[in-house]
């Protein structure tokens, strides 16, 4: 079995979204303190649950991203894009209802929209070449 790297531009963009997801998951899983600080969060002293949650979330991102890379199927890319659409929607709700209107939330919203758009544009045929 050999590593599959896409030849079409649209699939390469979807692949890049999956690769970024896997990379973010890797960082969250193996460097949860750094990931939490980067997101503006912190775990309380003597409470390992915060790090456990960050590692668990990182494992999910890593597994989802690697699955999309290894399987390279339209339905997997669609699931990846739909998941990021819902994450972006949740961030919009947070910005509006939790008084979370700050630069970091807006930057992460743009990242989530981009990570959703890349695989969905490919799956729905908007990027073909």
Coordinates of N, CA, C and O in Angstrom, one line a residue:
X1 N 0.9 -1.2 0.0 CA 0.0 0.0 0.0 C 0.9 1.2 0.0 O 1.8 1.4 0.8
X2 N 0.6 2.2 -0.9 CA 1.4 3.4 -1.0 C 0.6 4.6 -0.6 O -0.6 4.5 -0.6
X3 N 1.3 5.6 -0.2 CA 0.7 6.9 0.2 C 0.1 7.5 -1.0 O 0.7 7.7 -2.0
X4 N -1.2 7.9 -0.9 CA -1.9 8.6 -2.0 C -1.9 10.1 -1.8 O -2.3 10.6 -0.7
X5 N -1.3 10.8 -2.7 CA -1.4 12.2 -2.7 C -2.2 12.7 -3.9 O -2.0 12.3 -5.0
X6 N -3.3 13.5 -3.7 CA -4.2 13.9 -4.7 C -3.5 14.6 -5.9 O -2.6 15.3 -5.7
X7 N -4.1 14.4 -7.1 CA -3.6 15.1 -8.3 C -4.5 16.3 -8.7 O -3.9 17.2 -9.3
X8 N -5.7 16.3 -8.4 CA -6.6 17.4 -8.7 C -6.5 18.5 -7.6 O -6.3 18.2 -6.5
X9 N -6.6 19.7 -8.1 CA -6.5 20.9 -7.2 C -7.5 20.8 -6.1 O -7.2 21.0 -4.9
X10 N -8.8 20.5 -6.4 CA -9.8 20.5 -5.4 C -9.6 19.5 -4.3 O -9.7 19.8 -3.1
X11 N -9.1 18.3 -4.7 CA -8.9 17.3 -3.7 C -7.6 17.6 -2.9 O -7.5 17.3 -1.8
X12 N -6.7 18.3 -3.5 CA -5.5 18.7 -2.8 C -5.9 19.7 -1.7 O -5.3 19.7 -0.6
X13 N -6.8 20.6 -2.0 CA -7.2 21.6 -1.0 C -8.0 20.9 0.1 O -7.8 21.2 1.3
X14 N -8.8 19.9 -0.2 CA -9.5 19.1 0.8 C -8.5 18.3 1.7 O -8.6 18.2 2.9
X15 N -7.5 17.8 1.0 CA -6.4 17.1 1.7 C -5.7 18.0 2.6 O -5.3 17.6 3.8
X16 N -5.4 19.3 2.2 CA -4.7 20.2 3.1 C -5.6 20.5 4.3 O -5.0 20.7 5.4
X17 N -6.9 20.6 4.1 CA -7.8 20.8 5.3 C -7.6 19.7 6.3 O -7.5 19.9 7.5
X18 N -7.6 18.4 5.8 CA -7.5 17.3 6.6 C -6.1 17.2 7.3 O -6.0 16.9 8.4
X19 N -5.1 17.6 6.5 CA -3.7 17.6 7.1 C -3.6 18.7 8.2 O -3.0 18.4 9.2
X20 N -4.2 19.8 8.0 CA -4.1 20.9 9.0 C -4.9 20.4 10.3 O -4.4 20.6 11.4
X21 N -6.0 19.7 10.1 CA -6.8 19.2 11.2 C -5.9 18.2 12.0 O -5.9 18.2 13.2
X22 N -5.3 17.3 11.2 CA -4.4 16.3 11.9 C -3.3 16.9 12.6 O -2.9 16.5 13.7
X23 N -2.7 17.9 12.0 CA -1.5 18.6 12.7 C -2.0 19.4 13.9 O -1.3 19.3 15.0
X24 N -3.1 20.0 13.9 CA -3.7 20.7 15.1 C -4.0 19.7 16.1 O -3.7 19.9 17.3
X25 N -4.5 18.5 15.7 CA -4.8 17.5 16.7 C -3.6 16.9 17.3 O -3.5 16.6 18.5
X26 N -2.5 16.8 16.5 CA -1.2 16.3 17.0 C -0.7 17.2 18.1 O -0.3 16.8 19.2
X27 N -0.7 18.5 17.8 CA -0.3 19.5 18.8 C -1.1 19.5 20.1 O -0.6 19.5 21.2
X28 N -2.4 19.4 19.9 CA -3.3 19.4 21.1 C -3.1 18.1 21.9 O -3.2 18.1 23.1
X29 N -2.8 17.0 21.2 CA -2.7 15.7 21.9 C -1.3 15.6 22.7 O -1.3 15.2 23.8
X30 N -0.3 16.1 22.1 CA 1.0 15.9 22.7 C 1.6 17.2 23.4 O 2.6 17.1 24.0
X31 N 1.0 18.3 23.2 CA 1.4 19.6 23.9 C 0.1 20.3 24.3 O -0.2 21.4 23.8
X32 N -0.7 19.7 25.2 CA -1.9 20.3 25.6 C -1.8 21.7 26.3 O -2.6 22.6 26.1
X33 N -0.7 21.9 27.1 CA -0.5 23.1 27.7 C -0.3 24.3 26.7 O -0.9 25.3 26.8
X34 N 0.5 24.0 25.7 CA 0.8 25.0 24.7 C -0.5 25.3 23.9 O -0.8 26.4 23.6
X35 N -1.2 24.2 23.6 CA -2.5 24.4 22.8 C -3.5 25.2 23.6 O -4.2 26.1 23.0
X36 N -3.6 24.9 24.9 CA -4.6 25.7 25.7 C -4.2 27.1 25.8 O -5.0 28.0 25.7
X37 N -2.9 27.4 26.0 CA -2.4 28.8 26.1 C -2.6 29.5 24.7 O -3.0 30.7 24.7
X38 N -2.4 28.8 23.6 CA -2.6 29.4 22.3 C -4.1 29.8 22.1 O -4.4 30.8 21.5
X39 N -5.0 29.0 22.7 CA -6.4 29.3 22.6 C -6.9 30.3 23.7 O -8.1 30.6 23.8
X40 N -6.0 30.7 24.6 CA -6.4 31.6 25.7 C -7.1 30.9 26.8 O -7.8 31.5 27.6
X41 N -6.8 29.6 27.0 CA -7.4 28.8 28.1 C -6.3 28.3 29.0 O -5.1 28.4 28.7
X42 N -6.7 27.9 30.2 CA -5.7 27.3 31.1 C -6.3 26.2 31.9 O -7.5 26.3 32.3
X43 N -5.6 25.2 32.3 CA -6.0 24.2 33.2 C -5.7 24.6 34.6 O -4.6 25.2 34.9
X44 N -6.5 24.4 35.6 CA -6.3 24.8 37.0 C -5.2 23.9 37.6 O -5.1 22.7 37.3
X45 N -4.5 24.4 38.5 CA -3.5 23.6 39.2 C -4.1 22.5 40.0 O -5.2 22.6 40.6
X46 N -3.5 21.3 39.9 CA -4.0 20.2 40.6 C -5.2 19.5 39.9 O -5.7 18.6 40.5
X47 N -5.6 20.0 38.8 CA -6.8 19.4 38.1 C -6.4 18.9 36.8 O -6.3 19.7 35.8
X48 N -6.1 17.7 36.6 CA -5.6 17.2 35.3 C -6.7 17.0 34.2 O -6.4 16.7 33.1
X49 N -8.0 17.2 34.6 CA -9.1 17.1 33.7 C -9.0 18.0 32.5 O -9.4 17.6 31.4
X50 N -8.5 19.2 32.7 CA -8.3 20.2 31.6 C -7.4 19.6 30.5 O -7.6 19.7 29.3
X51 N -6.2 19.1 31.0 CA -5.3 18.5 30.0 C -5.8 17.3 29.4 O -5.6 17.0 28.2
X52 N -6.6 16.5 30.2 CA -7.2 15.3 29.6 C -8.2 15.6 28.5 O -8.2 15.0 27.5
X53 N -9.0 16.7 28.7 CA -9.9 17.1 27.7 C -9.2 17.6 26.5 O -9.6 17.3 25.3
X54 N -8.2 18.4 26.6 CA -7.4 18.9 25.5 C -6.8 17.8 24.7 O -6.8 17.7 23.5
X55 N -6.2 16.8 25.4 CA -5.6 15.6 24.7 C -6.7 14.8 24.0 O -6.4 14.4 22.9
X56 N -7.8 14.6 24.6 CA -8.9 13.9 24.0 C -9.4 14.6 22.8 O -9.6 13.9 21.7
X57 N -9.6 15.9 22.8 CA -10.0 16.6 21.7 C -9.0 16.6 20.6 O -9.3 16.4 19.4
X58 N -7.7 16.6 21.0 CA -6.6 16.5 20.0 C -6.6 15.2 19.4 O -6.3 15.1 18.1
X59 N -6.8 14.1 20.1 CA -6.9 12.8 19.6 C -8.0 12.7 18.5 O -7.9 12.0 17.5
X60 N -9.1 13.3 18.8 CA -10.3 13.3 17.9 C -9.9 14.0 16.6 O -10.1 13.4 15.5
X61 N -9.3 15.2 16.7 CA -8.9 15.9 15.5 C -7.8 15.1 14.7 O -7.9 15.0 13.5
X62 N -6.9 14.5 15.4 CA -5.8 13.8 14.8 C -6.4 12.6 14.0 O -6.1 12.3 12.9
X63 N -7.3 11.8 14.7 CA -7.9 10.7 14.1 C -8.8 11.0 12.9 O -8.7 10.3 11.9
X64 N -9.5 12.1 13.0 CA -10.4 12.5 11.9 C -9.6 13.0 10.7 O -9.9 12.6 9.6
X65 N -8.6 13.8 11.0 CA -7.7 14.3 9.9 C -7.0 13.1 9.2 O -6.9 13.1 8.0
X66 N -6.4 12.2 10.0 CA -5.7 11.1 9.4 C -6.6 10.1 8.6 O -6.3 9.6 7.6
X67 N -7.8 10.0 9.1 CA -8.8 9.1 8.4 C -9.2 9.7 7.1 O -9.2 9.0 6.1
X68 N -9.3 11.0 7.0 CA -9.6 11.7 5.8 C -8.5 11.6 4.8 O -8.7 11.4 3.6
X69 N -7.3 11.7 5.3 CA -6.1 11.6 4.5 C -5.9 10.2 3.9 O -5.7 10.0 2.8
X70 N -6.1 9.2 4.8 CA -5.8 7.8 4.4 C -6.9 7.2 3.5 O -6.7 6.5 2.6
X71 N -8.2 7.6 3.8 CA -9.3 7.1 3.0 C -9.6 7.9 1.8 O -10.0 7.3 0.8
X72 N -9.4 9.2 1.8 CA -9.5 10.1 0.6 C -10.8 9.8 -0.1 O -10.8 9.6 -1.3
X73 N -11.9 9.8 0.6 CA -13.2 9.5 0.0 C -14.1 10.8 0.1 O -14.0 11.6 1.1
X74 N -15.0 11.0 -0.8 CA -15.8 12.2 -0.8 C -16.6 12.3 0.5 O -16.8 13.4 1.0
X75 N -17.2 11.2 0.9 CA -18.1 11.2 2.1 C -17.3 11.6 3.4 O -17.8 12.3 4.3
X76 N -16.0 11.2 3.5 CA -15.2 11.6 4.6 C -14.9 13.1 4.5 O -14.9 13.8 5.6
X77 N -14.5 13.6 3.3 CA -14.3 15.0 3.2 C -15.6 15.8 3.5 O -15.5 16.9 4.1
X78 N -16.7 15.3 3.1 CA -18.0 15.9 3.4 C -18.2 16.0 4.9 O -18.6 17.0 5.5
X79 N -17.9 14.9 5.6 CA -18.1 14.9 7.1 C -17.1 15.9 7.7 O -17.5 16.6 8.7
X80 N -15.9 15.9 7.2 CA -14.9 16.9 7.8 C -15.4 18.3 7.6 O -15.4 19.1 8.5
X81 N -15.9 18.6 6.4 CA -16.4 20.0 6.1 C -17.6 20.3 6.9 O -17.7 21.4 7.5
X82 N -18.5 19.4 7.0 CA -19.8 19.6 7.8 C -19.4 19.8 9.3 O -20.1 20.6 10.0
X83 N -18.4 19.1 9.8 CA -18.0 19.2 11.2 C -17.5 20.6 11.4 O -17.8 21.3 12.4
X84 N -16.7 21.1 10.5 CA -16.2 22.5 10.7 C -17.2 23.5 10.5 O -17.1 24.6 11.1
X85 N -18.2 23.3 9.6 CA -19.3 24.2 9.5 C -20.1 24.3 10.8 O -20.4 25.5 11.3
X86 N -20.3 23.2 11.5 CA -21.0 23.3 12.8 C -20.1 23.9 13.9 O -20.6 24.6 14.7
X87 N -18.8 23.7 13.8 CA -17.9 24.3 14.7 C -17.9 25.8 14.5 O -17.9 26.6 15.5
X88 N -17.9 26.3 13.3 CA -18.0 27.7 13.0 C -19.3 28.3 13.4 O -19.4 29.4 14.0
X89 N -20.4 27.6 13.2 CA -21.7 28.0 13.7 C -21.7 28.2 15.2 O -22.2 29.2 15.8
X90 N -21.1 27.2 15.9 CA -21.1 27.3 17.4 C -20.2 28.5 17.8 O -20.5 29.1 18.8
X91 N -19.2 28.8 17.1 CA -18.3 29.9 17.4 C -19.1 31.2 17.2 O -19.0 32.2 18.0
X92 N -19.9 31.3 16.1 CA -20.8 32.5 15.9 C -21.7 32.7 17.1 O -21.9 33.8 17.6
X93 N -22.4 31.6 17.5 CA -23.3 31.6 18.7 C -22.5 32.1 19.9 O -23.0 33.0 20.6
X94 N -21.3 31.7 20.1 CA -20.5 32.1 21.2 C -20.1 33.6 21.1 O -20.2 34.3 22.1
X95 N -19.8 34.0 19.9 CA -19.5 35.5 19.8 C -20.7 36.3 20.1 O -20.6 37.4 20.8
X96 N -21.9 35.9 19.7 CA -23.1 36.7 19.9 C -23.6 36.6 21.3 O -24.1 37.6 21.8
X97 N -23.6 35.4 21.9 CA -24.3 35.2 23.2 C -23.4 35.2 24.4 O -23.8 35.4 25.5
X98 N -22.1 34.9 24.2 CA -21.2 34.8 25.4 C -20.3 36.1 25.5 O -19.3 36.0 26.2
X99 N -20.6 37.1 24.8 CA -19.8 38.3 24.8 C -18.3 38.0 24.4 O -17.4 38.5 25.0
X100 N -18.2 37.1 23.4 CA -16.9 36.6 23.0 C -16.4 37.4 21.7 O -15.6 36.8 20.9
X101 N -16.7 38.6 21.6 CA -16.3 39.4 20.4 C -14.9 39.9 20.6 O -14.7 41.0 21.1
X102 N -13.9 39.1 20.3 CA -12.5 39.5 20.3 C -11.8 39.0 19.1 O -12.3 38.2 18.4
X103 N -10.6 39.5 19.0 CA -9.8 39.2 17.8 C -9.5 37.7 17.6 O -9.6 37.1 16.5
X104 N -9.2 37.0 18.7 CA -8.9 35.5 18.6 C -10.1 34.8 18.1 O -10.0 33.9 17.3
X105 N -11.3 35.1 18.6 CA -12.5 34.4 18.2 C -12.8 34.6 16.7 O -13.2 33.7 16.0
X106 N -12.6 35.8 16.3 CA -12.8 36.1 14.8 C -11.8 35.4 14.0 O -12.1 34.9 12.9
X107 N -10.5 35.4 14.4 CA -9.5 34.7 13.6 C -9.8 33.2 13.6 O -9.7 32.6 12.5
X108 N -10.2 32.6 14.7 CA -10.5 31.2 14.7 C -11.8 30.9 13.9 O -11.9 29.8 13.2
X109 N -12.7 31.8 13.8 CA -13.9 31.7 13.0 C -13.5 31.6 11.5 O -13.9 30.8 10.7
X110 N -12.6 32.5 11.1 CA -12.1 32.5 9.7 C -11.4 31.2 9.4 O -11.6 30.6 8.3
X111 N -10.6 30.7 10.3 CA -9.9 29.4 10.1 C -10.9 28.3 10.0 O -10.8 27.4 9.1
X112 N -11.9 28.3 10.8 CA -12.9 27.2 10.7 C -13.7 27.3 9.5 O -14.0 26.3 8.9
X113 N -14.0 28.5 9.0 CA -14.7 28.6 7.8 C -13.9 28.1 6.6 O -14.4 27.4 5.7
X114 N -12.6 28.4 6.6 CA -11.7 28.0 5.5 C -11.6 26.5 5.6 O -11.6 25.8 4.5
X115 N -11.4 25.9 6.8 CA -11.3 24.4 6.9 C -12.6 23.7 6.5 O -12.5 22.6 6.1
X116 N -13.7 24.4 6.6 CA -15.0 23.8 6.2 C -15.1 24.0 4.7 O -15.6 23.0 4.0
X117 N -14.7 25.1 4.1 CA -14.9 25.4 2.7 C -14.1 24.5 1.8 O -14.6 24.0 0.8
X118 N -12.9 24.3 2.2 CA -12.0 23.5 1.3 C -12.5 22.1 0.9 O -12.6 21.8 -0.3
X119 N -12.8 21.3 1.9 CA -13.4 20.0 1.5 C -14.8 20.1 0.9 O -15.1 19.3 -0.1
X120 N -15.6 21.0 1.3 CA -17.0 21.1 0.8 C -17.0 21.6 -0.6 O -17.8 21.1 -1.5
X121 N -16.1 22.5 -1.0 CA -16.0 23.0 -2.3 C -15.6 21.9 -3.3 O -16.1 21.8 -4.4
X122 N -14.7 21.1 -2.8 CA -14.3 19.9 -3.6 C -15.4 18.9 -3.8 O -15.7 18.5 -4.9
X123 N -16.0 18.5 -2.7 CA -17.0 17.5 -2.7 C -18.2 17.9 -3.6 O -18.8 17.1 -4.4
X124 N -18.6 19.1 -3.5 CA -19.8 19.6 -4.3 C -19.4 20.1 -5.7 O -20.2 20.6 -6.4
X125 N -18.1 19.9 -6.1 CA -17.7 20.1 -7.5 C -17.4 21.5 -7.9 O -17.4 21.9 -9.1
X126 N -17.2 22.4 -6.9 CA -17.0 23.8 -7.3 C -15.5 24.0 -7.6 O -15.2 25.0 -8.3
X127 N -14.6 23.2 -7.2 CA -13.2 23.2 -7.5 C -12.9 21.9 -8.2 O -12.9 20.9 -7.6
X128 N -12.6 21.9 -9.5 CA -12.4 20.7 -10.2 C -11.0 20.4 -10.7 O -10.5 19.3 -10.6
X129 N -10.2 21.4 -11.2 CA -9.0 21.1 -11.8 C -7.9 20.5 -10.9 O -7.6 20.8 -9.9

